[in-house]
PDB file of C-alpha atoms in Angstrom:
ATOM      1  CA  MET A   1      87.039  96.389 119.760  1.00  0.00           C
ATOM      2  CA  ALA A   2      89.650  95.643 122.343  1.00  0.00           C
ATOM      3  CA  ASP A   3      92.518  94.764 119.999  1.00  0.00           C
ATOM      4  CA  ALA A   4      91.732  96.236 116.595  1.00  0.00           C
ATOM      5  CA  VAL A   5      94.749  94.912 114.743  1.00  0.00           C
ATOM      6  CA  ALA A   6      94.331  91.386 116.119  1.00  0.00           C
ATOM      7  CA  SER A   7      90.655  91.447 115.142  1.00  0.00           C
ATOM      8  CA  ALA A   8      91.373  92.416 111.531  1.00  0.00           C
ATOM      9  CA  PRO A   9      90.521  89.812 108.906  1.00  0.00           C
ATOM     10  CA  ALA A  10      93.155  87.975 106.875  1.00  0.00           C
ATOM     11  CA  THR A  11      94.003  89.642 103.577  1.00  0.00           C
ATOM     12  CA  ASP A  12      92.453  86.718 101.654  1.00  0.00           C
ATOM     13  CA  ASP A  13      89.171  87.276 103.520  1.00  0.00           C
ATOM     14  CA  MET A  14      89.416  91.015 102.901  1.00  0.00           C
ATOM     15  CA  ALA A  15      89.820  90.405  99.162  1.00  0.00           C
ATOM     16  CA  LYS A  16      86.833  88.012  99.075  1.00  0.00           C
ATOM     17  CA  THR A  17      84.588  90.441 100.959  1.00  0.00           C
ATOM     18  CA  HIS A  18      85.768  93.361  98.821  1.00  0.00           C
ATOM     19  CA  ALA A  19      85.037  91.411  95.611  1.00  0.00           C
ATOM     20  CA  ALA A  20      81.547  90.506  96.832  1.00  0.00           C
ATOM     21  CA  ALA A  21      80.789  94.087  97.890  1.00  0.00           C
ATOM     22  CA  PHE A  22      82.309  95.965  94.931  1.00  0.00           C
ATOM     23  CA  THR A  23      80.748  94.487  91.816  1.00  0.00           C
ATOM     24  CA  GLN A  24      80.704  97.710  89.752  1.00  0.00           C
ATOM     25  CA  SER A  25      84.419  98.376  90.021  1.00  0.00           C
ATOM     26  CA  ARG A  26      87.652  96.404  90.229  1.00  0.00           C
ATOM     27  CA  PRO A  27      87.978  94.819  93.660  1.00  0.00           C
ATOM     28  CA  TRP A  28      91.303  94.863  95.488  1.00  0.00           C
ATOM     29  CA  SER A  29      93.424  91.727  95.663  1.00  0.00           C
ATOM     30  CA  ALA A  30      94.842  90.062  98.766  1.00  0.00           C
ATOM     31  CA  ALA A  31      98.298  91.199  97.621  1.00  0.00           C
ATOM     32  CA  GLU A  32      97.110  94.825  97.447  1.00  0.00           C
ATOM     33  CA  PHE A  33      95.700  94.608 100.972  1.00  0.00           C
ATOM     34  CA  ALA A  34      98.937  93.018 102.202  1.00  0.00           C
ATOM     35  CA  ASP A  35     101.039  95.748 100.558  1.00  0.00           C
ATOM     36  CA  LEU A  36      98.962  98.472 102.207  1.00  0.00           C
ATOM     37  CA  LEU A  37      99.129  96.749 105.590  1.00  0.00           C
ATOM     38  CA  ASP A  38     102.932  96.545 105.353  1.00  0.00           C
ATOM     39  CA  SER A  39     102.976 100.211 106.368  1.00  0.00           C
ATOM     40  CA  PRO A  40     102.873 100.971 110.100  1.00  0.00           C
ATOM     41  CA  LEU A  41     100.618 103.915 109.186  1.00  0.00           C
ATOM     42  CA  THR A  42      97.857 101.618 107.900  1.00  0.00           C
ATOM     43  CA  PHE A  43      95.536  99.334 109.837  1.00  0.00           C
ATOM     44  CA  ALA A  44      92.521  97.130 109.215  1.00  0.00           C
ATOM     45  CA  ILE A  45      89.699  96.630 111.665  1.00  0.00           C
ATOM     46  CA  GLY A  46      86.659  94.364 111.613  1.00  0.00           C
ATOM     47  CA  ASP A  47      86.266  90.799 110.429  1.00  0.00           C
ATOM     48  CA  ALA A  48      85.524  88.817 107.275  1.00  0.00           C
ATOM     49  CA  ARG A  49      81.903  90.050 107.288  1.00  0.00           C
ATOM     50  CA  CYS A  50      82.789  93.752 107.404  1.00  0.00           C
ATOM     51  CA  PHE A  51      86.093  95.567 107.641  1.00  0.00           C
ATOM     52  CA  ALA A  52      87.716  98.950 107.132  1.00  0.00           C
ATOM     53  CA  LEU A  53      91.223  99.773 105.946  1.00  0.00           C
ATOM     54  CA  VAL A  54      92.547 103.091 107.258  1.00  0.00           C
ATOM     55  CA  ARG A  55      95.741 105.123 107.050  1.00  0.00           C
ATOM     56  CA  VAL A  56      96.745 107.706 109.674  1.00  0.00           C
ATOM     57  CA  ILE A  57      99.398 110.258 108.760  1.00  0.00           C
ATOM     58  CA  ALA A  58     100.164 113.050 111.228  1.00  0.00           C
ATOM     59  CA  ASP A  59      96.757 114.258 112.463  1.00  0.00           C
ATOM     60  CA  GLU A  60      94.707 113.008 109.505  1.00  0.00           C
ATOM     61  CA  ALA A  61      92.995 109.655 108.988  1.00  0.00           C
ATOM     62  CA  GLU A  62      91.878 108.416 105.595  1.00  0.00           C
ATOM     63  CA  LEU A  63      89.357 105.624 105.124  1.00  0.00           C
ATOM     64  CA  LEU A  64      90.910 103.741 102.215  1.00  0.00           C
ATOM     65  CA  THR A  65      88.039 101.286 101.904  1.00  0.00           C
ATOM     66  CA  ILE A  66      85.235  99.739 103.878  1.00  0.00           C
ATOM     67  CA  ALA A  67      83.376  96.644 102.734  1.00  0.00           C
ATOM     68  CA  THR A  68      80.495  94.607 104.049  1.00  0.00           C
ATOM     69  CA  HIS A  69      79.816  91.229 102.479  1.00  0.00           C
ATOM     70  CA  PRO A  70      76.328  91.368 100.899  1.00  0.00           C
ATOM     71  CA  ALA A  71      75.191  88.408 103.052  1.00  0.00           C
ATOM     72  CA  HIS A  72      75.810  90.550 106.146  1.00  0.00           C
ATOM     73  CA  GLN A  73      74.540  93.970 105.085  1.00  0.00           C
ATOM     74  CA  ARG A  74      71.839  95.877 106.972  1.00  0.00           C
ATOM     75  CA  GLN A  75      72.959  94.438 110.340  1.00  0.00           C
ATOM     76  CA  GLY A  76      74.770  97.508 111.705  1.00  0.00           C
ATOM     77  CA  LEU A  77      78.226  96.056 111.075  1.00  0.00           C
ATOM     78  CA  ALA A  78      79.472  98.937 108.922  1.00  0.00           C
ATOM     79  CA  ARG A  79      78.285 101.529 111.439  1.00  0.00           C
ATOM     80  CA  GLN A  80      80.164  99.674 114.212  1.00  0.00           C
ATOM     81  CA  VAL A  81      83.312  99.347 112.098  1.00  0.00           C
ATOM     82  CA  MET A  82      83.093 103.066 111.276  1.00  0.00           C
ATOM     83  CA  GLN A  83      83.018 103.887 115.000  1.00  0.00           C
ATOM     84  CA  ASP A  84      85.834 101.444 115.755  1.00  0.00           C
ATOM     85  CA  TRP A  85      88.221 102.782 113.123  1.00  0.00           C
ATOM     86  CA  GLN A  86      87.539 106.382 114.120  1.00  0.00           C
ATOM     87  CA  ASP A  87      88.253 105.528 117.769  1.00  0.00           C
ATOM     88  CA  LEU A  88      91.520 103.797 116.843  1.00  0.00           C
ATOM     89  CA  ALA A  89      92.534 106.659 114.530  1.00  0.00           C
ATOM     90  CA  ARG A  90      92.010 109.082 117.448  1.00  0.00           C
ATOM     91  CA  THR A  91      94.356 107.014 119.623  1.00  0.00           C
ATOM     92  CA  ARG A  92      96.923 107.298 116.820  1.00  0.00           C
ATOM     93  CA  GLY A  93      96.668 111.100 116.913  1.00  0.00           C
ATOM     94  CA  ALA A  94      94.161 111.812 114.139  1.00  0.00           C
ATOM     95  CA  ALA A  95      92.092 114.965 114.622  1.00  0.00           C
ATOM     96  CA  GLU A  96      90.103 114.705 111.398  1.00  0.00           C
ATOM     97  CA  ALA A  97      89.169 112.027 108.918  1.00  0.00           C
ATOM     98  CA  PHE A  98      88.635 111.952 105.177  1.00  0.00           C
ATOM     99  CA  LEU A  99      87.156 109.527 102.689  1.00  0.00           C
ATOM    100  CA  GLU A 100      85.897 109.410  99.149  1.00  0.00           C
ATOM    101  CA  VAL A 101      82.833 107.587  97.906  1.00  0.00           C
ATOM    102  CA  ALA A 102      81.281 107.064  94.497  1.00  0.00           C
ATOM    103  CA  ALA A 103      78.536 109.581  93.791  1.00  0.00           C
ATOM    104  CA  ASP A 104      76.194 106.723  92.860  1.00  0.00           C
ATOM    105  CA  ASN A 105      76.742 104.905  96.176  1.00  0.00           C
ATOM    106  CA  THR A 106      73.945 106.571  98.109  1.00  0.00           C
ATOM    107  CA  PRO A 107      73.747 103.913 100.881  1.00  0.00           C
ATOM    108  CA  ALA A 108      77.425 104.500 101.740  1.00  0.00           C
ATOM    109  CA  GLN A 109      76.957 108.272 101.641  1.00  0.00           C
ATOM    110  CA  ALA A 110      74.027 107.956 104.070  1.00  0.00           C
ATOM    111  CA  LEU A 111      76.164 105.833 106.416  1.00  0.00           C
ATOM    112  CA  TYR A 112      79.021 108.336 106.312  1.00  0.00           C
ATOM    113  CA  GLN A 113      76.681 111.269 106.959  1.00  0.00           C
ATOM    114  CA  ALA A 114      75.171 109.397 109.918  1.00  0.00           C
ATOM    115  CA  CYS A 115      78.739 108.948 111.219  1.00  0.00           C
ATOM    116  CA  GLY A 116      79.417 112.697 111.093  1.00  0.00           C
ATOM    117  CA  PHE A 117      80.971 113.116 107.648  1.00  0.00           C
ATOM    118  CA  ALA A 118      80.060 116.034 105.381  1.00  0.00           C
ATOM    119  CA  THR A 119      80.830 116.633 101.720  1.00  0.00           C
ATOM    120  CA  CYS A 120      83.887 118.815 101.126  1.00  0.00           C
ATOM    121  CA  GLY A 121      84.567 118.345  97.396  1.00  0.00           C
ATOM    122  CA  THR A 122      84.368 116.144  94.304  1.00  0.00           C
ATOM    123  CA  ARG A 123      86.713 114.418  91.876  1.00  0.00           C
ATOM    124  CA  PRO A 124      85.020 114.320  88.476  1.00  0.00           C
ATOM    125  CA  GLY A 125      85.019 110.948  86.712  1.00  0.00           C
ATOM    126  CA  TYR A 126      87.183 109.309  89.380  1.00  0.00           C
ATOM    127  CA  TYR A 127      85.610 105.822  89.526  1.00  0.00           C
ATOM    128  CA  ALA A 128      85.719 103.646  86.422  1.00  0.00           C
ATOM    129  CA  ARG A 129      82.626 101.548  85.751  1.00  0.00           C
ATOM    130  CA  LYS A 130      82.385  98.388  83.675  1.00  0.00           C
ATOM    131  CA  GLY A 131      80.559  99.279  80.463  1.00  0.00           C
ATOM    132  CA  ALA A 132      79.474 102.688  81.741  1.00  0.00           C
ATOM    133  CA  ALA A 133      80.713 106.248  82.100  1.00  0.00           C
ATOM    134  CA  PRO A 134      83.039 107.015  85.034  1.00  0.00           C
ATOM    135  CA  VAL A 135      81.406 108.244  88.239  1.00  0.00           C
ATOM    136  CA  ASP A 136      82.462 111.225  90.340  1.00  0.00           C
ATOM    137  CA  ALA A 137      84.032 110.725  93.754  1.00  0.00           C
ATOM    138  CA  VAL A 138      82.419 112.644  96.594  1.00  0.00           C
ATOM    139  CA  LEU A 139      85.031 113.767  99.127  1.00  0.00           C
ATOM    140  CA  MET A 140      83.898 113.815 102.744  1.00  0.00           C
ATOM    141  CA  ARG A 141      85.436 115.058 105.997  1.00  0.00           C
ATOM    142  CA  CYS A 142      84.722 114.546 109.699  1.00  0.00           C
ATOM    143  CA  SER A 143      86.259 116.012 112.840  1.00  0.00           C
ATOM    144  CA  LEU A 144      87.513 113.348 115.250  1.00  0.00           C
ATOM    145  CA  ARG A 145      87.767 115.779 118.166  1.00  0.00           C
TER     146      ARG A 145
END
């Protein structure tokens, strides 16, 4: 994407997409997205169909969240957004990237593995679930070099 920040969705759209995509856990609000984007270290990339929110500190990038609206899944949007945020993180000086994903989110884990991420740890019981036991977070890492 030529101008990643300009192509980022509005925080209201981000909240709507996040709510549609994350039905097992509490979705983030527009105010939460706005608060995160107030930092010059954080950026969003994508559009209302699919977006990523990323923070770059020193030489490390962290994928805070990525969401694809269910009406637009299985179209390659998330894979493109993954590539776009990694490219932008590199231009901001990131040499490696990290993320965490729910252990029961196997489609996301497959996407991340296809994008070069490998498991590097777990956080037991990290994700709360409505009416169910918490789910572990799988920590993943990728070199951006």
